[in-house]
XYZ file of C-alpha atoms in Angstrom:
680
model
C 235.422 -35.556 119.880
C 233.407 -38.749 120.114
C 232.077 -40.489 117.021
C 228.664 -38.872 116.536
C 226.892 -41.998 115.325
C 227.894 -44.391 118.118
C 224.315 -44.467 119.430
C 222.828 -44.866 115.977
C 224.469 -48.245 115.556
C 222.545 -49.690 118.506
C 219.126 -51.343 118.561
C 216.512 -50.064 121.031
C 217.417 -52.402 123.904
C 221.134 -51.762 123.421
C 220.534 -48.017 123.384
C 218.429 -48.211 126.558
C 221.262 -50.102 128.265
C 223.781 -47.434 127.229
C 221.634 -44.463 128.268
C 220.475 -45.901 131.602
C 223.329 -44.546 133.750
C 221.780 -44.038 137.180
C 221.452 -46.840 139.714
C 222.033 -50.601 139.566
C 221.467 -52.208 136.169
C 221.469 -55.873 135.135
C 221.836 -56.420 131.381
C 220.663 -59.906 130.421
C 222.619 -60.355 127.211
C 221.639 -63.351 125.121
C 224.178 -65.205 122.992
C 225.429 -63.060 120.112
C 223.451 -60.001 121.239
C 226.376 -57.532 121.201
C 227.173 -57.170 124.902
C 230.733 -55.951 124.309
C 229.372 -53.278 121.988
C 226.980 -52.164 124.731
C 229.669 -52.113 127.418
C 232.103 -50.078 125.347
C 229.390 -47.675 124.132
C 228.247 -47.214 127.721
C 231.760 -46.272 128.882
C 232.156 -43.911 125.931
C 228.797 -42.333 126.767
C 229.707 -41.841 130.439
C 232.856 -39.997 129.411
C 231.185 -38.052 126.624
C 228.404 -36.868 128.932
C 231.015 -35.933 131.536
C 229.343 -38.120 134.108
C 232.778 -39.233 135.307
C 236.444 -38.967 134.440
C 237.981 -42.104 132.889
C 239.850 -42.909 136.125
C 236.510 -42.895 137.991
C 235.198 -45.821 135.947
C 235.864 -49.381 137.138
C 235.409 -51.887 134.322
C 236.010 -55.535 135.119
C 236.492 -58.463 132.720
C 237.462 -62.106 133.120
C 240.281 -62.205 130.581
C 243.085 -59.917 129.496
C 241.953 -60.446 125.912
C 238.480 -59.061 126.691
C 240.008 -56.096 128.551
C 242.297 -55.284 125.628
C 239.443 -55.529 123.128
C 237.339 -53.142 125.202
C 240.233 -50.700 125.534
C 240.773 -50.670 121.761
C 237.072 -50.197 120.983
C 236.692 -47.330 123.450
C 239.830 -45.639 122.124
C 238.408 -45.888 118.610
C 235.074 -44.409 119.701
C 236.727 -41.563 121.548
C 239.314 -41.098 118.822
C 242.035 -41.093 121.431
C 244.778 -43.464 122.490
C 245.236 -41.826 125.884
C 241.868 -41.868 127.550
C 243.261 -42.988 130.918
C 241.073 -46.018 131.675
C 243.377 -47.000 134.492
C 240.797 -49.243 136.170
C 239.893 -51.418 133.183
C 241.143 -54.993 133.575
C 240.550 -58.419 135.066
C 239.470 -59.051 138.651
C 242.976 -60.239 139.490
C 244.879 -57.407 137.798
C 242.768 -54.687 139.445
C 242.915 -56.343 142.866
C 246.709 -56.726 142.528
C 246.905 -52.990 141.883
C 244.806 -52.211 144.978
C 246.681 -54.686 147.138
C 250.100 -53.253 146.296
C 248.869 -49.856 147.451
C 247.639 -51.244 150.766
C 249.810 -54.332 151.213
C 250.650 -53.567 154.850
C 246.991 -54.011 155.799
C 247.320 -57.654 154.689
C 250.664 -58.225 156.421
C 252.637 -57.865 153.180
C 254.970 -55.305 151.650
C 254.201 -53.670 148.315
C 256.825 -55.711 146.450
C 255.091 -59.023 147.271
C 255.461 -61.946 144.863
C 252.478 -63.512 143.101
C 253.032 -67.275 142.962
C 252.168 -69.144 139.798
C 250.690 -72.658 139.840
C 254.091 -74.396 139.778
C 255.278 -72.355 142.756
C 252.102 -73.203 144.654
C 252.490 -76.930 143.937
C 256.109 -76.907 145.127
C 255.138 -75.117 148.321
C 252.315 -77.575 149.063
C 254.668 -80.501 148.347
C 257.138 -79.183 150.927
C 254.367 -78.686 153.478
C 252.981 -82.187 152.889
C 256.456 -83.676 153.272
C 256.966 -81.840 156.570
C 253.523 -82.969 157.804
C 254.002 -86.606 156.640
C 251.208 -86.390 154.093
C 251.588 -88.878 151.219
C 251.287 -86.873 147.991
C 250.736 -90.146 146.136
C 247.375 -90.350 147.896
C 246.543 -86.655 148.091
C 247.885 -84.685 145.137
C 249.139 -81.127 145.792
C 246.931 -79.843 142.956
C 243.891 -81.310 144.665
C 244.909 -79.740 147.996
C 245.182 -76.403 146.203
C 241.762 -76.870 144.566
C 240.167 -77.220 148.032
C 242.076 -74.189 149.352
C 241.024 -72.214 146.279
C 237.401 -73.218 146.867
C 237.606 -71.896 150.426
C 239.164 -68.636 149.291
C 236.433 -68.179 146.664
C 233.941 -68.400 149.534
C 235.839 -65.775 151.532
C 237.340 -68.195 154.079
C 240.704 -67.753 155.750
C 241.865 -70.891 157.650
C 240.085 -69.823 160.844
C 236.821 -69.275 158.950
C 236.618 -72.658 157.222
C 233.409 -74.607 157.673
C 234.141 -78.234 156.848
C 231.935 -80.074 154.382
C 231.315 -83.463 156.010
C 230.659 -84.983 152.572
C 234.289 -84.289 151.559
C 236.549 -86.656 153.463
C 239.653 -84.721 152.443
C 238.739 -81.306 153.825
C 239.614 -82.305 157.415
C 243.135 -83.216 156.257
C 243.536 -80.093 154.130
C 242.406 -77.527 156.743
C 245.619 -77.599 158.852
C 247.647 -77.572 155.625
C 245.769 -74.431 154.576
C 246.804 -72.706 157.829
C 250.469 -73.615 157.298
C 250.256 -72.633 153.616
C 248.933 -69.149 154.390
C 251.612 -68.577 157.010
C 254.303 -69.672 154.545
C 252.949 -67.201 152.007
C 253.211 -64.383 154.547
C 256.760 -65.467 155.473
C 257.670 -65.369 151.773
C 255.947 -61.985 151.279
C 253.861 -63.703 148.632
C 250.288 -64.493 147.683
C 248.500 -66.692 145.177
C 245.915 -65.543 142.624
C 242.964 -66.161 144.939
C 244.646 -64.119 147.672
C 244.633 -61.075 145.417
C 240.845 -60.839 145.703
C 240.465 -62.305 149.212
C 243.033 -59.946 150.792
C 241.542 -56.945 148.982
C 238.023 -57.762 150.225
C 239.211 -58.188 153.810
C 241.110 -54.892 153.641
C 237.998 -53.083 152.389
C 235.842 -54.725 155.081
C 238.154 -53.912 157.977
C 239.497 -50.512 156.931
C 236.688 -48.012 156.400
C 239.119 -45.229 155.509
C 240.595 -47.258 152.636
C 237.153 -48.349 151.474
C 235.951 -44.749 151.417
C 238.761 -43.771 149.041
C 237.531 -46.215 146.407
C 233.787 -45.978 146.962
C 234.098 -42.210 146.482
C 236.290 -42.581 143.415
C 234.398 -45.250 141.485
C 231.325 -43.411 140.237
C 230.543 -46.142 137.718
C 231.246 -49.869 137.863
C 230.797 -52.172 134.855
C 231.180 -55.952 134.997
C 231.380 -58.357 132.070
C 230.314 -62.050 132.269
C 228.664 -61.506 135.641
C 227.163 -65.027 135.588
C 230.699 -66.387 136.060
C 231.487 -64.531 139.289
C 232.047 -66.356 142.566
C 231.118 -65.240 146.078
C 234.280 -63.266 146.868
C 234.202 -61.431 143.516
C 230.580 -60.397 144.013
C 231.400 -59.284 147.583
C 234.242 -57.081 146.286
C 231.929 -55.438 143.759
C 229.248 -54.891 146.403
C 231.682 -53.115 148.729
C 232.957 -50.803 146.005
C 229.456 -49.924 144.773
C 228.027 -49.041 148.190
C 228.142 -45.234 147.775
C 227.176 -44.394 144.180
C 225.399 -47.707 143.434
C 225.957 -47.152 139.706
C 226.877 -50.750 139.041
C 226.079 -52.318 135.672
C 226.499 -56.086 135.369
C 226.293 -57.787 131.983
C 225.934 -61.489 131.366
C 223.729 -64.405 130.469
C 222.431 -66.738 133.145
C 221.728 -69.283 130.391
C 225.483 -69.466 129.777
C 226.507 -70.074 133.379
C 228.575 -73.271 132.961
C 231.509 -72.870 135.327
C 230.219 -73.903 138.758
C 233.144 -76.353 138.936
C 235.414 -73.274 138.933
C 233.474 -71.664 141.771
C 231.011 -69.576 139.711
C 227.680 -68.996 141.464
C 224.664 -68.363 139.260
C 222.953 -67.110 142.435
C 224.865 -63.820 142.034
C 223.087 -63.215 138.731
C 219.648 -64.476 139.726
C 219.609 -62.464 142.994
C 220.956 -59.207 141.544
C 217.679 -57.348 142.121
C 217.580 -58.578 145.733
C 221.146 -57.489 146.499
C 220.876 -54.137 144.727
C 217.605 -52.441 145.613
C 215.706 -50.458 142.970
C 217.690 -52.111 140.201
C 216.633 -52.232 136.563
C 216.806 -55.202 134.198
C 217.266 -54.775 130.439
C 217.237 -57.780 128.120
C 219.264 -57.917 124.927
C 217.281 -60.427 122.899
C 218.268 -59.641 119.330
C 220.873 -62.114 118.184
C 223.351 -61.117 115.450
C 225.014 -64.515 115.094
C 222.671 -67.400 114.376
C 219.791 -68.225 112.071
C 216.291 -68.244 113.576
C 215.931 -72.036 113.465
C 219.094 -72.469 115.517
C 217.920 -69.869 118.032
C 214.471 -71.473 118.278
C 215.979 -74.867 119.101
C 218.319 -73.377 121.716
C 215.562 -71.227 123.266
C 213.062 -74.084 123.496
C 215.667 -76.295 125.122
C 216.775 -73.786 127.775
C 213.175 -72.981 128.722
C 213.147 -76.328 130.539
C 215.383 -74.748 133.200
C 213.612 -73.283 136.221
C 216.436 -71.163 137.659
C 216.785 -68.398 135.087
C 215.887 -64.762 134.548
C 214.321 -65.577 131.201
C 214.511 -64.077 127.710
C 213.527 -64.899 124.132
C 216.172 -64.659 121.451
C 215.200 -63.468 117.993
C 217.087 -62.505 114.879
C 216.562 -60.472 111.731
C 218.408 -63.149 109.767
C 216.752 -65.817 107.647
C 215.243 -68.922 109.226
C 218.101 -70.921 107.742
C 218.538 -74.693 107.711
C 216.699 -76.874 110.177
C 218.856 -78.211 112.987
C 219.892 -81.773 112.104
C 219.305 -84.564 114.606
C 221.167 -87.673 113.500
C 221.097 -91.165 114.984
C 223.899 -93.651 114.289
C 224.511 -97.294 115.022
C 227.764 -96.560 116.855
C 230.426 -93.942 117.497
C 232.550 -95.086 114.573
C 229.671 -94.508 112.157
C 229.139 -91.113 113.721
C 232.755 -90.127 113.018
C 232.633 -91.511 109.452
C 229.454 -89.586 108.716
C 230.796 -86.303 110.073
C 233.974 -86.640 108.001
C 231.934 -87.472 104.890
C 229.595 -84.533 105.443
C 232.574 -82.191 105.742
C 234.293 -83.637 102.685
C 231.309 -83.968 100.337
C 229.208 -80.935 101.188
C 230.439 -78.494 103.750
C 233.901 -77.789 102.366
C 232.245 -76.481 99.189
C 230.463 -73.687 101.044
C 232.455 -73.289 104.258
C 236.096 -73.049 105.200
C 237.503 -75.637 107.613
C 238.306 -72.812 110.051
C 234.583 -72.109 110.367
C 233.621 -75.694 111.210
C 233.739 -77.012 114.780
C 233.095 -80.276 116.602
C 232.049 -79.680 120.212
C 232.201 -82.606 122.660
C 231.138 -82.986 126.283
C 234.285 -84.865 127.305
C 237.706 -84.612 125.694
C 238.098 -88.392 125.210
C 235.347 -88.157 122.568
C 237.729 -86.551 120.080
C 239.551 -89.843 119.524
C 237.195 -91.405 116.971
C 237.007 -88.155 115.007
C 240.788 -87.792 115.045
C 241.185 -91.359 113.794
C 238.795 -90.752 110.899
C 240.248 -87.366 109.985
C 243.758 -88.801 109.933
C 242.589 -91.654 107.706
C 240.912 -89.416 105.126
C 243.362 -86.507 105.400
C 241.180 -83.807 106.958
C 243.366 -81.312 108.863
C 242.245 -80.528 112.404
C 243.279 -78.814 115.611
C 242.364 -79.439 119.246
C 241.570 -76.118 120.896
C 242.286 -75.928 124.605
C 243.629 -79.474 124.673
C 246.077 -82.004 123.277
C 245.574 -84.451 120.436
C 244.578 -87.895 121.653
C 247.797 -89.822 120.979
C 249.872 -86.935 122.319
C 248.241 -86.921 125.762
C 250.696 -87.901 128.501
C 248.736 -90.871 129.845
C 248.237 -92.259 126.312
C 251.953 -91.910 125.539
C 252.710 -93.708 128.812
C 250.464 -96.649 127.860
C 251.902 -96.823 124.348
C 255.442 -96.718 125.773
C 254.700 -99.782 127.930
C 253.339 -101.625 124.895
C 256.323 -100.600 122.772
C 258.692 -101.853 125.448
C 256.949 -105.226 125.630
C 256.966 -105.525 121.854
C 260.495 -104.241 121.306
C 262.970 -104.618 124.249
C 265.510 -102.373 122.516
C 263.174 -99.356 122.559
C 265.264 -97.126 124.829
C 262.987 -94.116 124.396
C 260.044 -96.100 125.750
C 262.239 -97.460 128.559
C 263.176 -93.928 129.607
C 259.546 -92.856 129.754
C 258.232 -95.688 131.924
C 261.138 -96.872 134.095
C 259.934 -94.743 137.023
C 256.336 -94.202 135.974
C 254.675 -94.883 138.332
C 257.323 -94.156 140.973
C 259.605 -97.112 141.771
C 262.291 -95.316 143.825
C 264.460 -95.097 140.704
C 266.078 -91.664 140.855
C 267.915 -89.561 138.287
C 271.335 -90.767 139.473
C 270.374 -94.394 138.799
C 268.959 -93.575 135.388
C 272.152 -91.680 134.580
C 274.206 -94.699 135.662
C 272.162 -96.993 133.380
C 272.674 -94.625 130.450
C 276.430 -94.438 131.027
C 276.739 -98.215 131.247
C 274.652 -98.558 128.086
C 276.852 -96.137 126.184
C 280.151 -97.613 127.378
C 279.132 -101.205 126.637
C 276.949 -100.681 123.537
C 273.957 -102.278 125.205
C 270.335 -101.230 125.315
C 268.971 -99.762 128.559
C 267.060 -102.879 129.654
C 270.060 -105.193 129.372
C 272.277 -102.546 130.977
C 269.902 -102.443 133.947
C 270.122 -106.227 134.339
C 273.921 -106.128 134.175
C 274.152 -103.408 136.829
C 271.947 -105.469 139.156
C 274.121 -108.545 138.565
C 277.234 -106.492 139.338
C 275.559 -105.231 142.528
C 276.026 -101.606 141.451
C 272.448 -100.562 142.232
C 271.424 -99.327 145.693
C 269.290 -101.854 147.650
C 266.053 -99.782 147.697
C 266.408 -98.894 144.025
C 267.300 -102.505 143.195
C 263.915 -103.697 144.478
C 261.989 -101.294 142.256
C 264.152 -101.872 139.187
C 264.122 -105.668 139.563
C 260.338 -105.661 139.885
C 260.030 -103.573 136.716
C 262.319 -105.891 134.741
C 260.481 -108.977 136.035
C 257.127 -107.551 134.933
C 258.511 -106.809 131.484
C 259.490 -110.462 131.048
C 256.137 -111.603 132.393
C 254.176 -109.394 129.975
C 256.236 -110.620 127.029
C 255.450 -114.173 128.088
C 251.744 -113.265 128.369
C 251.810 -111.891 124.831
C 254.077 -114.350 123.046
C 253.545 -117.636 124.929
C 250.083 -117.341 126.458
C 248.882 -115.464 123.354
C 246.665 -113.029 125.232
C 245.152 -110.200 123.211
C 246.860 -106.821 123.004
C 243.826 -105.281 124.748
C 244.087 -107.714 127.663
C 247.833 -107.076 127.733
C 247.367 -103.364 128.335
C 244.777 -104.064 131.022
C 247.314 -106.318 132.784
C 250.066 -103.720 132.415
C 247.868 -101.002 133.891
C 246.940 -103.190 136.865
C 250.257 -104.927 137.571
C 252.465 -101.871 137.049
C 250.416 -99.846 139.505
C 249.573 -97.252 136.844
C 245.796 -97.628 137.259
C 246.115 -97.494 141.043
C 248.226 -94.349 140.740
C 245.419 -92.593 138.894
C 242.529 -94.069 140.902
C 243.982 -93.672 144.402
C 245.554 -90.274 143.986
C 242.988 -87.566 144.550
C 243.823 -85.304 141.642
C 241.684 -82.920 139.647
C 242.965 -84.245 136.279
C 242.892 -87.969 136.913
C 239.282 -88.571 135.978
C 239.925 -87.300 132.446
C 243.098 -89.400 132.231
C 241.191 -92.546 133.173
C 238.506 -91.766 130.584
C 241.188 -91.325 127.925
C 242.782 -94.675 128.812
C 239.382 -96.391 128.567
C 238.987 -94.819 125.146
C 242.465 -96.129 124.196
C 241.368 -99.670 125.112
C 238.374 -99.219 122.835
C 240.616 -98.013 120.022
C 242.916 -101.045 120.354
C 239.991 -103.414 119.828
C 239.798 -102.229 116.230
C 243.208 -103.760 115.437
C 244.033 -107.440 114.991
C 247.233 -107.444 116.991
C 249.736 -105.324 118.898
C 251.975 -104.816 115.883
C 249.235 -103.284 113.732
C 248.097 -101.048 116.590
C 251.603 -99.722 117.311
C 252.122 -99.102 113.614
C 248.874 -97.135 113.543
C 249.962 -94.994 116.510
C 253.334 -94.301 114.900
C 251.715 -93.165 111.686
C 249.090 -91.098 113.524
C 251.692 -89.224 115.547
C 254.121 -88.785 112.653
C 251.595 -87.112 110.357
C 252.330 -83.419 110.283
C 249.215 -81.828 111.646
C 250.695 -78.345 111.652
C 249.893 -77.764 108.005
C 249.536 -74.228 106.905
C 246.032 -73.354 105.972
C 242.686 -74.277 107.357
C 241.749 -76.854 109.977
C 238.604 -78.271 111.554
C 238.261 -77.120 115.174
C 237.678 -79.674 117.930
C 237.105 -78.711 121.557
C 234.905 -79.264 124.583
C 231.662 -77.339 124.873
C 233.118 -75.595 127.928
C 236.029 -74.405 125.817
C 233.764 -73.094 123.069
C 232.116 -70.352 125.121
C 232.602 -66.970 123.480
C 233.434 -68.509 120.080
C 231.322 -68.825 116.944
C 231.451 -70.961 113.785
C 229.404 -71.277 110.600
C 228.908 -74.999 111.192
C 228.844 -76.815 114.537
C 228.686 -80.589 115.080
C 227.446 -81.698 118.508
C 228.056 -85.471 118.784
C 227.544 -87.880 121.665
C 224.189 -86.665 123.012
C 223.602 -89.783 125.112
C 222.476 -90.280 128.694
C 225.380 -90.499 131.108
C 227.670 -88.723 128.693
C 225.488 -85.679 128.100
C 224.061 -84.782 130.510
C 227.095 -86.126 132.325
C 226.207 -88.631 135.013
C 228.718 -87.263 137.510
C 227.269 -83.765 137.288
C 223.773 -85.046 138.100
C 224.994 -87.345 140.897
C 226.962 -84.569 142.604
C 224.639 -81.602 142.088
C 221.204 -83.067 141.385
C 218.763 -80.696 139.699
C 221.328 -77.856 139.722
C 223.752 -80.114 137.896
C 221.145 -81.058 135.306
C 220.300 -77.411 134.668
C 223.960 -76.546 134.216
C 224.316 -79.396 131.709
C 221.320 -77.984 129.839
C 222.954 -74.546 129.838
C 226.015 -76.221 128.354
C 223.827 -77.625 125.568
C 222.470 -74.126 125.003
C 226.009 -72.749 124.735
C 226.964 -75.474 122.258
C 223.989 -74.888 119.958
C 224.357 -71.096 119.983
C 227.958 -71.311 118.768
C 226.507 -72.151 115.334
C 225.765 -69.367 112.872
C 224.353 -71.300 109.904
C 224.243 -75.033 110.594
C 223.954 -77.079 113.791
C 224.128 -80.879 113.661
C 223.306 -82.853 116.819
C 223.946 -86.603 116.891
C 223.849 -89.638 119.129
C 224.757 -93.311 118.859
C 222.786 -96.326 119.969
C 225.993 -98.163 120.881
C 229.326 -97.021 122.220
C 232.532 -99.026 122.200
C 233.720 -98.400 125.761
C 236.703 -100.016 127.470
C 236.763 -102.855 124.965
C 233.060 -103.669 125.125
C 229.897 -102.620 123.320
C 227.537 -100.681 125.555
C 223.941 -99.884 124.662
C 223.277 -96.196 125.053
C 220.141 -94.127 125.405
C 219.584 -90.816 123.639
C 220.050 -87.791 125.879
C 216.931 -86.503 127.629
C 217.788 -83.165 125.976
C 216.838 -84.674 122.614
C 213.245 -85.079 123.775
C 213.246 -81.356 124.625
C 214.146 -80.256 121.088
C 211.179 -78.664 119.263
C 210.014 -80.921 116.419
C 209.223 -78.176 113.913
C 212.759 -76.764 113.953
C 214.686 -80.035 113.570
C 215.304 -82.558 110.803
C 215.613 -86.159 111.969
C 217.904 -88.574 110.189
C 218.621 -92.165 111.114
C 221.229 -94.439 109.608
C 219.801 -97.896 110.132
C 218.280 -100.087 107.472
C 215.102 -98.277 106.455
C 213.172 -101.532 106.190
C 213.902 -102.447 109.753
C 212.033 -99.500 111.209
C 208.434 -98.388 111.496
C 207.029 -95.643 109.321
C 206.684 -93.405 112.358
C 210.356 -93.614 113.216
C 212.894 -91.071 112.072
C 212.480 -89.660 108.621
C 215.041 -91.401 106.511
C 216.802 -88.564 104.835
C 220.018 -90.263 103.833
C 222.196 -87.186 103.656
C 224.995 -89.088 105.339
C 226.176 -92.223 103.612
C 227.397 -94.946 105.941
C 228.884 -97.720 103.902
C 228.920 -100.343 106.642
C 227.519 -103.853 106.638
C 225.329 -105.646 109.137
C 223.118 -102.780 110.240
C 220.956 -103.889 113.128
C 218.551 -102.636 115.741
C 220.290 -102.534 119.115
C 218.396 -102.881 122.411
C 219.096 -99.190 122.931
C 217.474 -98.350 119.595
C 214.366 -100.379 120.446
C 214.052 -98.645 123.823
C 214.387 -95.288 122.123
C 211.587 -96.068 119.673
C 209.284 -96.840 122.580
C 210.149 -93.528 124.184
C 209.424 -91.382 121.105
C 206.082 -93.002 120.268
């Protein structure tokens, strides 16, 4: 017997969405509007009204976590643990189930293997080797990203339409053909194949399609704004008979185009599914009204959206803070002080988050938190000094500073590749152990004794020569530690490795290294910097108890916190220049949706900030406030600036000195002056 009050706990719009069972339905669910509650209540209602048996309901999510949560909620509503929702799961899990039943139609057997990312990379590496493709120039992961993009569009190798703007697609297309054949030979498929094969089977085999179109009387889809072409095609095929498809999502939270998501699926729902209904869930149960008003006003600047107006029954709450700082260091100091002096009294650390546009931005906050002892965690990422590329750079510096540092030697001897294989490294270690010598001296001795293979000898000798040169640069020529790292990155080939290799992760790595160069400028010499890094990495950050959360805005979707800091709202950084350059107006609108997502993570307090100067790659750069700042509604925000009050006009920011920056030599930067002209 179903819980009798399950409908009574819904507001009017939610109830309408649950009761509207016939025909296509698009539920536009604003942030914090209870979409999961609606989805689960709708499934419970379908079963309770005997509109369909549980195994006739297809319910699709994007994550296993979401699927499990829905299963548990429905079981609780129906007061049963065995309700038989056999078709509730992710796109990939459901398609894998279908594909195993009809594997022969895709040239596979039912016991096919699903390759993970590592397996895929190894397979592409082997193919590239056989085809004489240099993986130093074209990374296997990048090859796979192009193949994945094609599969998301429904393209097998023969269907590919080359994008002339992408110079790599022409090279990848024949590799894609070989890759797919290898998968068939292995009786295997990758994750994208699970959906692509299933769609092609349904398209080409009407008898198979009829089985499922007859069976699935109701289809429910969560996070519909995140679907790609092939996912939407699969849903369309399965819904063709009963047409009882209900898609839930928020076009204002469509932020994953870089993963293949197409907002067009959401915006064109009523065109694809004739006679469809649209219900808007506009009552927010998360945030205060002031926060919602700021987010709503901002997102209204987007043209490509269905449109809705969020409201809440909660109090207006605090105004959204807009804070201007002299530089990024001041910004980090102020955030730490605000947390220490005020927020920790009323809020737990676990309910405070710092959301950044790019992961390199966490560095200054990490530095400050470590200095003042505020515990933190990086969600969905790695702490700054623990990132691989940062550890590589530090290892080079350690080796220059201390020739006996065998751990550093091990890390960098073949990074980037110098034709120094495992057997050579093993030989160096054995010689070191037997003769009580460090690894660098052991390497020199082995070369002198002519015990190193000729090809390996060239690479090893070059490495040892550069080490001596860099020590001379540091100790004799007295170059700065910042300049030293720049030389190391150039002369070792490390920068070229990242710049020349087309890899999906390399852009972030380069940004992190630039941020490292900025960090080094704050120290007088190499010794003090290395000491700082050692202390930073040795501090136990796995304390029990509460921690401040740091993550990208992309990684924050679906989460909520009492207090949210949104730093770095500057042109070029946010909105990100690359996004605008590559996608134009569509890119700008997605960046604005990202801002909307960031603001609506906050329940009680949202604090936006920007700096007039950024320390970038060892130099001060004047920055301009993000164009999004001009789109924030004045009556819902509180402006604070942390320059000398006497240096500014009366019409400038209201000088509410809630943050105390105890720094000398405050000044008006060129960026600040330009900003004042813009806001007048």
